[in-house]
PDB file of C-alpha atoms in Angstrom:
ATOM      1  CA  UNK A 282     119.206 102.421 112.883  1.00 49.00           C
ATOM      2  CA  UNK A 283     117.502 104.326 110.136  1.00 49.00           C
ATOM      3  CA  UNK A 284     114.971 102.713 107.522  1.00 51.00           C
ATOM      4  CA  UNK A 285     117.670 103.073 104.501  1.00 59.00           C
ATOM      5  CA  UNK A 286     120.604 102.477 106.653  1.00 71.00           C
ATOM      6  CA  UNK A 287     122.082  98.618 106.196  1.00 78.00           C
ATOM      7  CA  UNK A 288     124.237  97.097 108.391  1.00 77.00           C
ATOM      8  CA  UNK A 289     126.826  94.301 108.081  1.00 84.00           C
ATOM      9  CA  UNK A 290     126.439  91.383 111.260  1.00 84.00           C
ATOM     10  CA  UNK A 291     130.382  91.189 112.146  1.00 87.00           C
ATOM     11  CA  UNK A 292     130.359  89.366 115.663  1.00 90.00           C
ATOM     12  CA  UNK A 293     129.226  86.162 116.331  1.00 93.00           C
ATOM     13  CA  UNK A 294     127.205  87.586 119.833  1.00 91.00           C
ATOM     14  CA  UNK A 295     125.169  89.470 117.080  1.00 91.00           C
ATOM     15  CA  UNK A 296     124.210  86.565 114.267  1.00 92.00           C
ATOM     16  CA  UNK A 297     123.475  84.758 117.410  1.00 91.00           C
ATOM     17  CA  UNK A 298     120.796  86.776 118.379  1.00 90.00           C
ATOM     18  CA  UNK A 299     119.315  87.750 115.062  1.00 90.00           C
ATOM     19  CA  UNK A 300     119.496  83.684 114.292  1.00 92.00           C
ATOM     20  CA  UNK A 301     116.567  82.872 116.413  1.00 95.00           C
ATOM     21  CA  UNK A 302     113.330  82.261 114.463  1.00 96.00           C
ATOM     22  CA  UNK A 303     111.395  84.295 116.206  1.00 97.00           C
ATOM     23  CA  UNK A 304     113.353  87.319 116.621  1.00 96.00           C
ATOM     24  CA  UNK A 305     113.565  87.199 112.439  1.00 96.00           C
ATOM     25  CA  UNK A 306     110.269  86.854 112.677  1.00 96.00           C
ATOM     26  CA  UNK A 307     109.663  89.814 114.580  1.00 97.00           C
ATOM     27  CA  UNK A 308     112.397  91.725 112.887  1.00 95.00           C
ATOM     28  CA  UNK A 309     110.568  91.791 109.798  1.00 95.00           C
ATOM     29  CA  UNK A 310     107.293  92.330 111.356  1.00 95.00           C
ATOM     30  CA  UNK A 311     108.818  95.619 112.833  1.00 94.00           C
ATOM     31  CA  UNK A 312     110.474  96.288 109.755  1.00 92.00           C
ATOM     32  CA  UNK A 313     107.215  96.544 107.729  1.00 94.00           C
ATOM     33  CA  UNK A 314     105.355  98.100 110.508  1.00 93.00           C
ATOM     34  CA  UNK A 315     107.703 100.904 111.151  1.00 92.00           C
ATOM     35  CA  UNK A 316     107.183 101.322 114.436  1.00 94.00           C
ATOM     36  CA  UNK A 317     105.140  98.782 116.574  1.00 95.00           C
ATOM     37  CA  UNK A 318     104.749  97.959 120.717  1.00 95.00           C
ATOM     38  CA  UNK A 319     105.307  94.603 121.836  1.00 95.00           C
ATOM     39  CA  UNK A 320     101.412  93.850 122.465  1.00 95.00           C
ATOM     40  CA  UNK A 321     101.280  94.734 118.504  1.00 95.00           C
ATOM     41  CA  UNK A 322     103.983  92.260 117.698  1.00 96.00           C
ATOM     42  CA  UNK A 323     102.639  89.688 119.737  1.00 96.00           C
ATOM     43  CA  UNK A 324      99.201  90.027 118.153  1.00 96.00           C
ATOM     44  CA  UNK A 325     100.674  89.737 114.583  1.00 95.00           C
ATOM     45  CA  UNK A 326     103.264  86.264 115.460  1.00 95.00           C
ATOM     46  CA  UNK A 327     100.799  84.713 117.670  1.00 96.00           C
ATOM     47  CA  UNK A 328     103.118  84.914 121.019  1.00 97.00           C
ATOM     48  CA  UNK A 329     102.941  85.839 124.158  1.00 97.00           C
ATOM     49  CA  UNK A 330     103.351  89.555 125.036  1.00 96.00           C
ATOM     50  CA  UNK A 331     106.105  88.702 128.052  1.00 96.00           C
ATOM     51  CA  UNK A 332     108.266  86.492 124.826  1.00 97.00           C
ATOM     52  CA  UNK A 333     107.937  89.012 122.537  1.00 97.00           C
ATOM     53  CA  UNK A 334     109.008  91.515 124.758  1.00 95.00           C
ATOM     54  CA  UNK A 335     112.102  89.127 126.070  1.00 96.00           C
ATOM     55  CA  UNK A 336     113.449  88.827 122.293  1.00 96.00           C
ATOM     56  CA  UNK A 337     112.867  92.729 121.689  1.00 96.00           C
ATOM     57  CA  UNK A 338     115.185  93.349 124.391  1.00 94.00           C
ATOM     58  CA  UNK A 339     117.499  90.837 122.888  1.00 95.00           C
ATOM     59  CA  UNK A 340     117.441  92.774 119.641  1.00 95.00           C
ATOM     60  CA  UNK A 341     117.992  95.879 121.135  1.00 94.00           C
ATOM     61  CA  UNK A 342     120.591  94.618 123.759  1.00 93.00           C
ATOM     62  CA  UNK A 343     122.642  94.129 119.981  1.00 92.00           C
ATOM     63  CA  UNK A 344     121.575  97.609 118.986  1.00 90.00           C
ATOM     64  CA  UNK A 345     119.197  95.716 115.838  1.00 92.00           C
ATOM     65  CA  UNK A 346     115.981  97.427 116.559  1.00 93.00           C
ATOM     66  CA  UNK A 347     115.660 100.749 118.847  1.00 91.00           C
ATOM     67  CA  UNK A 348     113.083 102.437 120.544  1.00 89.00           C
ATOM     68  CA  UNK A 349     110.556 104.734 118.652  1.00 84.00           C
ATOM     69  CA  UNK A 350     110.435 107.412 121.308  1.00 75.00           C
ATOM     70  CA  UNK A 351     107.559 109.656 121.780  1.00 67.00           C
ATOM     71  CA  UNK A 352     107.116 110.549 118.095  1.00 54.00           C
ATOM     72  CA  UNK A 353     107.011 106.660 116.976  1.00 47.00           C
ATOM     73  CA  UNK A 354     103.972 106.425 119.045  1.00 48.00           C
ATOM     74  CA  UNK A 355     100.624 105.994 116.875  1.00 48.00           C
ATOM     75  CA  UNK A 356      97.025 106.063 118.195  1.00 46.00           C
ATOM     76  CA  UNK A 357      97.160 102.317 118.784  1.00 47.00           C
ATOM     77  CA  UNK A 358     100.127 102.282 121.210  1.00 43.00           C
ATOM     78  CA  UNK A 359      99.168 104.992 123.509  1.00 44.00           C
ATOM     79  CA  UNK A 360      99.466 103.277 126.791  1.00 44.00           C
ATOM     80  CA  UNK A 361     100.241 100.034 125.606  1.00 56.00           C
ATOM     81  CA  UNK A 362     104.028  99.745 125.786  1.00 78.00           C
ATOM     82  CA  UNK A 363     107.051 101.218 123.853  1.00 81.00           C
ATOM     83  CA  UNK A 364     106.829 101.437 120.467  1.00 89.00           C
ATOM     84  CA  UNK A 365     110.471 100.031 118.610  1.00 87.00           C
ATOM     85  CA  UNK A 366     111.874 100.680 114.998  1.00 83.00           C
ATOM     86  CA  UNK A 367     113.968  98.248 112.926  1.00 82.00           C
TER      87      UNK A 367
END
């Protein structure tokens, strides 16, 4: 999903999975950020890497947040992780 692109929730499955406080939480975080790996994300919520990673998948199991792909990568995620876009 692009930056300027918005998108209406229409299934329950999907509010369900963007509900969760800490996946908002990390929405948003990735939203600001751009682009960010899960070690990033965990570093800026204060969670565990293996949790943030779990409710990333989540997001992108509901097609919220993608992966970056090689081009979303910046000098601080080389090697640590995929980098994801809101």
């Amino acid at each position: 999903m692009s930056s300027k692109e918005t998108r209406a929730i229409t299934d329950l499955g999907t509010l369900k999975a963007f509900a969760h406080p800490l996946r908002v939480k990390l929405y948003r975080a990735l939203y600001v950020a751009r682009t960010a790996t899960a070690s990033q994300l965990a570093d800026q919520v204060g969670e565990a890497v293996s949790l943030v990673s779990y409710h990333l998948r989540k997001l992108a199991e509901h097609g919220l947040i993608e992966e970056a792909g090689p081009q979303g990568r910046t000098a601080g995620s080389a090697g640590g992780g995929r980098p994801r876009r809101a």
